[in-house]
Short mmCIF file of N, CA and C in Angstrom, two decimals:
data_model
loop_
_atom_site.label_atom_id
_atom_site.label_comp_id
_atom_site.label_asym_id
_atom_site.label_seq_id
_atom_site.Cartn_x
_atom_site.Cartn_y
_atom_site.Cartn_z
N UNK A 1 107.17 98.21 78.04
CA UNK A 1 105.88 98.44 77.40
C UNK A 1 106.03 98.11 75.91
N UNK A 2 105.21 97.21 75.46
CA UNK A 2 105.23 96.77 74.06
C UNK A 2 104.17 97.55 73.27
N UNK A 3 104.60 98.21 72.20
CA UNK A 3 103.66 98.96 71.37
C UNK A 3 103.36 98.14 70.13
N UNK A 4 102.10 97.84 69.92
CA UNK A 4 101.66 97.14 68.72
C UNK A 4 100.62 98.03 68.04
N UNK A 5 99.57 97.43 67.56
CA UNK A 5 98.50 98.17 66.90
C UNK A 5 97.79 99.13 67.88
N UNK A 6 97.75 98.74 69.14
CA UNK A 6 97.07 99.54 70.16
C UNK A 6 98.01 99.79 71.33
N UNK A 7 97.85 100.94 71.95
CA UNK A 7 98.61 101.24 73.17
C UNK A 7 98.03 100.44 74.34
N UNK A 8 98.85 100.17 75.35
CA UNK A 8 98.29 99.62 76.59
C UNK A 8 97.29 100.62 77.16
N UNK A 9 96.35 100.12 77.94
CA UNK A 9 95.34 100.98 78.55
C UNK A 9 95.23 100.72 80.04
N UNK A 10 95.01 101.79 80.77
CA UNK A 10 94.63 101.69 82.17
C UNK A 10 93.11 101.64 82.18
N UNK A 11 92.55 100.58 82.76
CA UNK A 11 91.11 100.34 82.72
C UNK A 11 90.59 100.18 84.14
N UNK A 12 89.50 100.88 84.44
CA UNK A 12 88.85 100.77 85.74
C UNK A 12 87.38 100.52 85.53
N UNK A 13 86.87 99.49 86.20
CA UNK A 13 85.44 99.19 86.18
C UNK A 13 84.96 99.11 87.62
N UNK A 14 83.80 99.69 87.86
CA UNK A 14 83.25 99.79 89.22
C UNK A 14 81.92 99.05 89.31
N UNK A 15 81.75 98.33 90.40
CA UNK A 15 80.48 97.65 90.65
C UNK A 15 79.40 98.72 90.90
N UNK A 16 78.19 98.44 90.46
CA UNK A 16 77.07 99.36 90.60
C UNK A 16 77.00 99.93 92.01
N UNK A 17 76.96 101.25 92.08
CA UNK A 17 76.85 102.00 93.34
C UNK A 17 77.94 101.62 94.35
N UNK A 18 79.06 101.18 93.85
CA UNK A 18 80.22 100.83 94.68
C UNK A 18 79.91 99.75 95.71
N UNK A 19 78.96 98.88 95.40
CA UNK A 19 78.62 97.78 96.32
C UNK A 19 79.81 96.80 96.37
N UNK A 20 80.10 96.24 97.54
CA UNK A 20 81.28 95.37 97.69
C UNK A 20 81.06 93.94 97.22
N UNK A 21 80.60 93.77 96.00
CA UNK A 21 80.26 92.46 95.46
C UNK A 21 81.48 91.55 95.29
N UNK A 22 82.64 92.12 95.02
CA UNK A 22 83.81 91.32 94.68
C UNK A 22 84.61 90.85 95.89
N UNK A 23 84.04 90.93 97.08
CA UNK A 23 84.75 90.46 98.27
C UNK A 23 85.01 88.94 98.24
N UNK A 24 84.00 88.13 97.91
CA UNK A 24 84.25 86.67 97.93
C UNK A 24 85.23 86.24 96.84
N UNK A 25 86.08 85.30 97.19
CA UNK A 25 87.07 84.80 96.23
C UNK A 25 86.41 84.24 94.98
N UNK A 26 85.24 83.63 95.12
CA UNK A 26 84.60 83.05 93.93
C UNK A 26 84.26 84.12 92.89
N UNK A 27 84.03 85.36 93.33
CA UNK A 27 83.75 86.43 92.38
C UNK A 27 85.05 87.01 91.81
N UNK A 28 86.09 87.02 92.62
CA UNK A 28 87.40 87.39 92.09
C UNK A 28 87.82 86.40 91.02
N UNK A 29 87.53 85.11 91.26
CA UNK A 29 87.88 84.07 90.29
C UNK A 29 87.20 84.29 88.94
N UNK A 30 85.98 84.80 88.94
CA UNK A 30 85.29 85.09 87.68
C UNK A 30 86.07 86.13 86.89
N UNK A 31 86.55 87.15 87.58
CA UNK A 31 87.35 88.20 86.91
C UNK A 31 88.63 87.59 86.35
N UNK A 32 89.34 86.84 87.17
CA UNK A 32 90.60 86.23 86.75
C UNK A 32 90.38 85.25 85.60
N UNK A 33 89.33 84.45 85.68
CA UNK A 33 89.05 83.49 84.60
C UNK A 33 88.77 84.20 83.28
N UNK A 34 88.06 85.30 83.33
CA UNK A 34 87.77 86.05 82.12
C UNK A 34 89.05 86.64 81.52
N UNK A 35 89.89 87.21 82.36
CA UNK A 35 91.16 87.75 81.87
C UNK A 35 92.04 86.64 81.30
N UNK A 36 92.07 85.50 81.97
CA UNK A 36 92.85 84.36 81.51
C UNK A 36 92.38 83.91 80.13
N UNK A 37 91.09 83.85 79.94
CA UNK A 37 90.53 83.47 78.64
C UNK A 37 90.98 84.44 77.55
N UNK A 38 90.86 85.74 77.82
CA UNK A 38 91.25 86.74 76.83
C UNK A 38 92.73 86.64 76.48
N UNK A 39 93.55 86.32 77.46
CA UNK A 39 94.99 86.15 77.22
C UNK A 39 95.24 84.89 76.39
N UNK A 40 94.62 83.78 76.78
CA UNK A 40 94.81 82.52 76.05
C UNK A 40 94.35 82.62 74.61
N UNK A 41 93.30 83.39 74.37
CA UNK A 41 92.78 83.58 73.02
C UNK A 41 93.59 84.62 72.23
N UNK A 42 94.64 85.14 72.86
CA UNK A 42 95.52 86.14 72.24
C UNK A 42 94.76 87.40 71.81
N UNK A 43 93.81 87.77 72.67
CA UNK A 43 93.04 89.00 72.43
C UNK A 43 93.65 90.17 73.19
N UNK A 44 94.25 89.88 74.36
CA UNK A 44 94.86 90.94 75.16
C UNK A 44 96.14 90.45 75.80
N UNK A 45 96.95 91.40 76.17
CA UNK A 45 98.10 91.16 77.04
C UNK A 45 97.77 91.91 78.33
N UNK A 46 97.88 91.22 79.47
CA UNK A 46 97.61 91.84 80.76
C UNK A 46 98.94 92.09 81.45
N UNK A 47 99.17 93.35 81.83
CA UNK A 47 100.40 93.73 82.51
C UNK A 47 100.24 93.71 84.03
N UNK A 48 99.08 94.13 84.50
CA UNK A 48 98.83 94.19 85.94
C UNK A 48 97.34 94.33 86.18
N UNK A 49 96.89 93.86 87.33
CA UNK A 49 95.50 94.09 87.72
C UNK A 49 95.37 93.98 89.23
N UNK A 50 94.31 94.57 89.73
CA UNK A 50 93.96 94.43 91.13
C UNK A 50 92.44 94.35 91.20
N UNK A 51 91.97 93.46 92.04
CA UNK A 51 90.53 93.31 92.26
C UNK A 51 90.26 93.75 93.69
N UNK A 52 89.54 94.84 93.81
CA UNK A 52 89.14 95.35 95.11
C UNK A 52 87.71 94.86 95.38
N UNK A 53 87.15 95.20 96.51
CA UNK A 53 85.81 94.69 96.83
C UNK A 53 84.73 95.27 95.94
N UNK A 54 84.95 96.46 95.39
CA UNK A 54 83.89 97.12 94.61
C UNK A 54 84.36 97.67 93.26
N UNK A 55 85.59 97.40 92.88
CA UNK A 55 86.09 97.85 91.58
C UNK A 55 87.34 97.07 91.20
N UNK A 56 87.70 97.20 89.94
CA UNK A 56 88.93 96.59 89.45
C UNK A 56 89.73 97.64 88.68
N UNK A 57 91.03 97.47 88.71
CA UNK A 57 91.93 98.26 87.87
C UNK A 57 92.79 97.27 87.10
N UNK A 58 93.08 97.57 85.86
CA UNK A 58 94.03 96.76 85.14
C UNK A 58 94.74 97.56 84.08
N UNK A 59 95.89 97.07 83.74
CA UNK A 59 96.61 97.58 82.57
C UNK A 59 96.63 96.41 81.60
N UNK A 60 96.03 96.64 80.46
CA UNK A 60 96.00 95.61 79.43
C UNK A 60 96.17 96.25 78.07
N UNK A 61 96.43 95.41 77.10
CA UNK A 61 96.66 95.90 75.75
C UNK A 61 95.94 94.97 74.78
N UNK A 62 95.11 95.54 73.94
CA UNK A 62 94.44 94.74 72.91
C UNK A 62 95.46 94.37 71.84
N UNK A 63 95.44 93.12 71.46
CA UNK A 63 96.39 92.63 70.47
C UNK A 63 95.80 92.76 69.07
N UNK A 64 96.66 92.61 68.09
CA UNK A 64 96.26 92.80 66.69
C UNK A 64 95.03 91.98 66.35
N UNK A 65 94.10 92.63 65.65
CA UNK A 65 92.86 91.98 65.25
C UNK A 65 91.71 92.22 66.20
N UNK A 66 91.97 92.82 67.35
CA UNK A 66 90.93 93.09 68.35
C UNK A 66 90.98 94.54 68.76
N UNK A 67 89.84 95.17 68.76
CA UNK A 67 89.73 96.56 69.17
C UNK A 67 89.58 96.64 70.69
N UNK A 68 90.16 97.64 71.32
CA UNK A 68 90.02 97.79 72.77
C UNK A 68 88.56 97.78 73.23
N UNK A 69 87.70 98.52 72.55
CA UNK A 69 86.29 98.58 72.96
C UNK A 69 85.64 97.20 72.89
N UNK A 70 86.00 96.43 71.89
CA UNK A 70 85.47 95.06 71.73
C UNK A 70 85.86 94.19 72.92
N UNK A 71 87.12 94.26 73.33
CA UNK A 71 87.58 93.48 74.49
C UNK A 71 86.92 93.95 75.78
N UNK A 72 86.80 95.26 75.94
CA UNK A 72 86.14 95.80 77.13
C UNK A 72 84.71 95.30 77.25
N UNK A 73 83.97 95.42 76.14
CA UNK A 73 82.56 95.00 76.16
C UNK A 73 82.43 93.51 76.43
N UNK A 74 83.28 92.72 75.81
CA UNK A 74 83.26 91.27 76.02
C UNK A 74 83.53 90.93 77.48
N UNK A 75 84.56 91.55 78.03
CA UNK A 75 84.93 91.32 79.44
C UNK A 75 83.80 91.73 80.39
N UNK A 76 83.26 92.91 80.18
CA UNK A 76 82.22 93.42 81.06
C UNK A 76 80.94 92.57 80.96
N UNK A 77 80.56 92.21 79.76
CA UNK A 77 79.35 91.42 79.57
C UNK A 77 79.49 90.03 80.18
N UNK A 78 80.60 89.36 79.88
CA UNK A 78 80.80 88.01 80.40
C UNK A 78 80.85 87.99 81.93
N UNK A 79 81.64 88.88 82.51
CA UNK A 79 81.75 88.87 83.98
C UNK A 79 80.41 89.21 84.62
N UNK A 80 79.67 90.16 84.06
CA UNK A 80 78.36 90.50 84.60
C UNK A 80 77.42 89.29 84.55
N UNK A 81 77.42 88.59 83.42
CA UNK A 81 76.56 87.42 83.29
C UNK A 81 76.93 86.33 84.30
N UNK A 82 78.21 86.09 84.47
CA UNK A 82 78.65 85.06 85.41
C UNK A 82 78.34 85.44 86.86
N UNK A 83 78.56 86.71 87.20
CA UNK A 83 78.24 87.17 88.55
C UNK A 83 76.74 87.06 88.81
N UNK A 84 75.94 87.49 87.85
CA UNK A 84 74.49 87.39 88.00
C UNK A 84 74.02 85.95 88.10
N UNK A 85 74.62 85.06 87.33
CA UNK A 85 74.23 83.66 87.39
C UNK A 85 74.47 83.09 88.79
N UNK A 86 75.62 83.41 89.37
CA UNK A 86 75.88 82.92 90.72
C UNK A 86 74.93 83.55 91.73
N UNK A 87 74.68 84.83 91.59
CA UNK A 87 73.73 85.48 92.51
C UNK A 87 72.35 84.85 92.38
N UNK A 88 71.92 84.61 91.15
CA UNK A 88 70.60 84.01 90.91
C UNK A 88 70.50 82.63 91.55
N UNK A 89 71.58 81.86 91.45
CA UNK A 89 71.56 80.49 91.97
C UNK A 89 71.81 80.39 93.47
N UNK A 90 72.52 81.35 94.03
CA UNK A 90 72.97 81.20 95.42
C UNK A 90 72.65 82.36 96.36
N UNK A 91 72.35 83.52 95.82
CA UNK A 91 72.18 84.70 96.68
C UNK A 91 71.09 85.62 96.13
N UNK A 92 69.89 85.13 96.07
CA UNK A 92 68.79 85.89 95.46
C UNK A 92 68.59 87.27 96.11
N UNK A 93 68.72 87.35 97.42
CA UNK A 93 68.51 88.63 98.10
C UNK A 93 69.57 89.65 97.66
N UNK A 94 70.79 89.20 97.49
CA UNK A 94 71.86 90.09 97.03
C UNK A 94 71.60 90.50 95.58
N UNK A 95 71.14 89.56 94.78
CA UNK A 95 70.86 89.86 93.37
C UNK A 95 69.87 91.02 93.26
N UNK A 96 68.89 91.06 94.12
CA UNK A 96 67.87 92.11 94.06
C UNK A 96 68.45 93.50 94.30
N UNK A 97 69.62 93.56 94.94
CA UNK A 97 70.28 94.85 95.14
C UNK A 97 70.85 95.41 93.84
N UNK A 98 70.86 94.58 92.80
CA UNK A 98 71.37 94.99 91.49
C UNK A 98 70.25 95.16 90.47
N UNK A 99 69.03 95.16 90.95
CA UNK A 99 67.87 95.34 90.08
C UNK A 99 67.78 96.80 89.66
N UNK A 100 67.67 97.03 88.36
CA UNK A 100 67.60 98.40 87.85
C UNK A 100 66.36 98.64 86.99
N UNK A 101 65.77 97.58 86.46
CA UNK A 101 64.57 97.66 85.62
C UNK A 101 64.66 98.76 84.55
N UNK A 102 65.72 98.73 83.78
CA UNK A 102 65.88 99.66 82.67
C UNK A 102 65.29 99.06 81.40
N UNK A 103 65.19 99.85 80.37
CA UNK A 103 64.63 99.37 79.10
C UNK A 103 65.39 98.17 78.56
N UNK A 104 66.71 98.21 78.68
CA UNK A 104 67.53 97.16 78.07
C UNK A 104 68.04 96.11 79.05
N UNK A 105 67.70 96.21 80.32
CA UNK A 105 68.16 95.22 81.31
C UNK A 105 67.35 95.30 82.59
N UNK A 106 67.25 94.15 83.24
CA UNK A 106 66.55 94.08 84.52
C UNK A 106 67.54 94.26 85.69
N UNK A 107 68.77 93.75 85.48
CA UNK A 107 69.80 93.84 86.51
C UNK A 107 71.05 94.44 85.89
N UNK A 108 71.86 95.06 86.73
CA UNK A 108 73.12 95.65 86.27
C UNK A 108 74.18 95.44 87.33
N UNK A 109 75.31 94.90 86.92
CA UNK A 109 76.43 94.65 87.83
C UNK A 109 77.43 95.79 87.82
N UNK A 110 77.86 96.20 86.65
CA UNK A 110 78.89 97.23 86.51
C UNK A 110 78.26 98.60 86.28
N UNK A 111 78.89 99.62 86.82
CA UNK A 111 78.52 100.98 86.47
C UNK A 111 78.76 101.16 84.97
N UNK A 112 78.00 102.02 84.37
CA UNK A 112 78.21 102.30 82.95
C UNK A 112 79.46 103.17 82.78
N UNK A 113 79.99 103.15 81.58
CA UNK A 113 81.14 103.99 81.20
C UNK A 113 82.38 103.77 82.07
N UNK A 114 82.96 102.58 81.99
CA UNK A 114 84.21 102.38 82.73
C UNK A 114 85.29 103.31 82.20
N UNK A 115 86.28 103.57 83.02
CA UNK A 115 87.39 104.44 82.64
C UNK A 115 88.41 103.64 81.83
N UNK A 116 88.81 104.20 80.71
CA UNK A 116 89.84 103.58 79.90
C UNK A 116 90.74 104.68 79.35
N UNK A 117 92.03 104.61 79.69
CA UNK A 117 92.98 105.64 79.30
C UNK A 117 94.17 104.99 78.62
N UNK A 118 94.47 105.44 77.40
CA UNK A 118 95.66 104.94 76.70
C UNK A 118 96.91 105.37 77.44
N UNK A 119 97.87 104.47 77.52
CA UNK A 119 99.15 104.76 78.18
C UNK A 119 100.22 104.87 77.10
N UNK A 120 100.41 106.09 76.64
CA UNK A 120 101.31 106.33 75.50
C UNK A 120 102.75 106.60 75.92
N UNK A 121 102.97 106.91 77.18
CA UNK A 121 104.31 107.24 77.66
C UNK A 121 104.74 106.26 78.74
N UNK A 122 106.00 105.80 78.70
CA UNK A 122 106.47 104.85 79.72
C UNK A 122 106.31 105.36 81.15
N UNK A 123 106.51 106.66 81.39
CA UNK A 123 106.39 107.16 82.76
C UNK A 123 104.93 107.10 83.25
N UNK A 124 103.97 107.31 82.36
CA UNK A 124 102.56 107.20 82.74
C UNK A 124 102.21 105.73 82.96
N UNK A 125 102.71 104.85 82.10
CA UNK A 125 102.51 103.41 82.28
C UNK A 125 103.01 103.00 83.67
N UNK A 126 104.22 103.42 84.02
CA UNK A 126 104.81 103.05 85.31
C UNK A 126 104.03 103.64 86.48
N UNK A 127 103.55 104.87 86.32
CA UNK A 127 102.75 105.50 87.38
C UNK A 127 101.47 104.71 87.62
N UNK A 128 100.80 104.28 86.56
CA UNK A 128 99.56 103.50 86.70
C UNK A 128 99.85 102.12 87.28
N UNK A 129 100.97 101.54 86.92
CA UNK A 129 101.38 100.24 87.48
C UNK A 129 101.56 100.38 88.99
N UNK A 130 102.24 101.43 89.40
CA UNK A 130 102.44 101.68 90.84
C UNK A 130 101.10 101.91 91.54
N UNK A 131 100.21 102.63 90.89
CA UNK A 131 98.88 102.90 91.45
C UNK A 131 98.13 101.58 91.70
N UNK A 132 98.18 100.69 90.71
CA UNK A 132 97.51 99.38 90.86
C UNK A 132 98.12 98.61 92.02
N UNK A 133 99.43 98.56 92.09
CA UNK A 133 100.09 97.79 93.14
C UNK A 133 99.85 98.36 94.53
N UNK A 134 99.72 99.67 94.63
CA UNK A 134 99.54 100.27 95.96
C UNK A 134 98.08 100.41 96.36
N UNK A 135 97.15 100.11 95.49
CA UNK A 135 95.72 100.26 95.79
C UNK A 135 95.29 99.49 97.04
N UNK A 136 95.63 98.21 97.19
CA UNK A 136 95.22 97.50 98.40
C UNK A 136 95.91 98.02 99.66
N UNK A 137 97.11 98.56 99.51
CA UNK A 137 97.82 99.13 100.66
C UNK A 137 97.09 100.39 101.13
N UNK A 138 96.74 101.27 100.17
CA UNK A 138 96.01 102.50 100.51
C UNK A 138 94.65 102.18 101.13
N UNK A 139 94.05 101.07 100.72
CA UNK A 139 92.73 100.69 101.25
C UNK A 139 92.84 100.01 102.62
N UNK A 140 94.07 99.78 103.08
CA UNK A 140 94.26 99.16 104.40
C UNK A 140 94.07 97.65 104.40
N UNK A 141 94.13 97.03 103.23
CA UNK A 141 93.93 95.59 103.14
C UNK A 141 95.21 94.80 103.41
N UNK A 142 96.35 95.47 103.33
CA UNK A 142 97.63 94.83 103.59
C UNK A 142 98.67 95.92 103.87
N UNK A 143 99.80 95.52 104.39
CA UNK A 143 100.87 96.48 104.65
C UNK A 143 101.78 96.64 103.44
N UNK A 144 101.99 95.55 102.71
CA UNK A 144 102.85 95.57 101.52
C UNK A 144 102.04 95.07 100.33
N UNK A 145 102.27 95.68 99.18
CA UNK A 145 101.52 95.31 97.98
C UNK A 145 101.66 93.82 97.66
N UNK A 146 102.82 93.28 97.89
CA UNK A 146 103.06 91.87 97.58
C UNK A 146 102.18 90.94 98.42
N UNK A 147 101.68 91.42 99.54
CA UNK A 147 100.84 90.61 100.41
C UNK A 147 99.41 90.47 99.90
N UNK A 148 99.02 91.29 98.93
CA UNK A 148 97.66 91.25 98.42
C UNK A 148 97.69 90.59 97.05
N UNK A 149 97.52 89.29 97.05
CA UNK A 149 97.50 88.57 95.78
C UNK A 149 96.58 87.38 95.90
N UNK A 150 96.24 86.84 94.77
CA UNK A 150 95.41 85.65 94.76
C UNK A 150 96.32 84.47 95.05
N UNK A 151 95.95 83.64 96.03
CA UNK A 151 96.83 82.51 96.36
C UNK A 151 96.89 81.51 95.19
N UNK A 152 98.00 80.81 95.07
CA UNK A 152 98.10 79.80 94.01
C UNK A 152 97.10 78.68 94.26
N UNK A 153 96.71 77.98 93.19
CA UNK A 153 95.79 76.86 93.39
C UNK A 153 96.41 75.78 94.25
N UNK A 154 95.59 74.99 94.94
CA UNK A 154 96.16 73.93 95.79
C UNK A 154 96.94 72.92 94.95
N UNK A 155 97.94 72.36 95.56
CA UNK A 155 98.78 71.37 94.89
C UNK A 155 97.97 70.10 94.64
N UNK A 156 98.23 69.46 93.52
CA UNK A 156 97.53 68.22 93.20
C UNK A 156 98.35 67.00 93.59
N UNK A 157 99.40 67.21 94.37
CA UNK A 157 100.26 66.09 94.78
C UNK A 157 99.57 65.24 95.81
#
């Protein structure tokens, strides 16, 4: 665990009303692409993550010059916009299940107030890492944690 300006954080975000929106790989890819961007831009370091059908868990750390809340909001806003764009273009009936008609938004993808906990102790960091790795096993999606991963991109050979 690397300590810089900010501690690593255990972060959980849930899809509105626990709907299983993240089942399709194309929606998992939106999450991965957003995390990849944040890493490439040197805004965060990602230690671990898991994408379940209706929520995500990750351990990440905001790097110098970026506040954790800033990265969280950026990640949540971008992924919500991308998910909504695909729903609007390809799955209008599903999109309507995310209609909330609030003062500040017509649709909502993520539940408000995601969980974010600083990981100040190595044993807590390790416990959360184990929790992330065992999440798909506990959900019955695989027998071994290593079996639940995003497949590598196809070879260009």
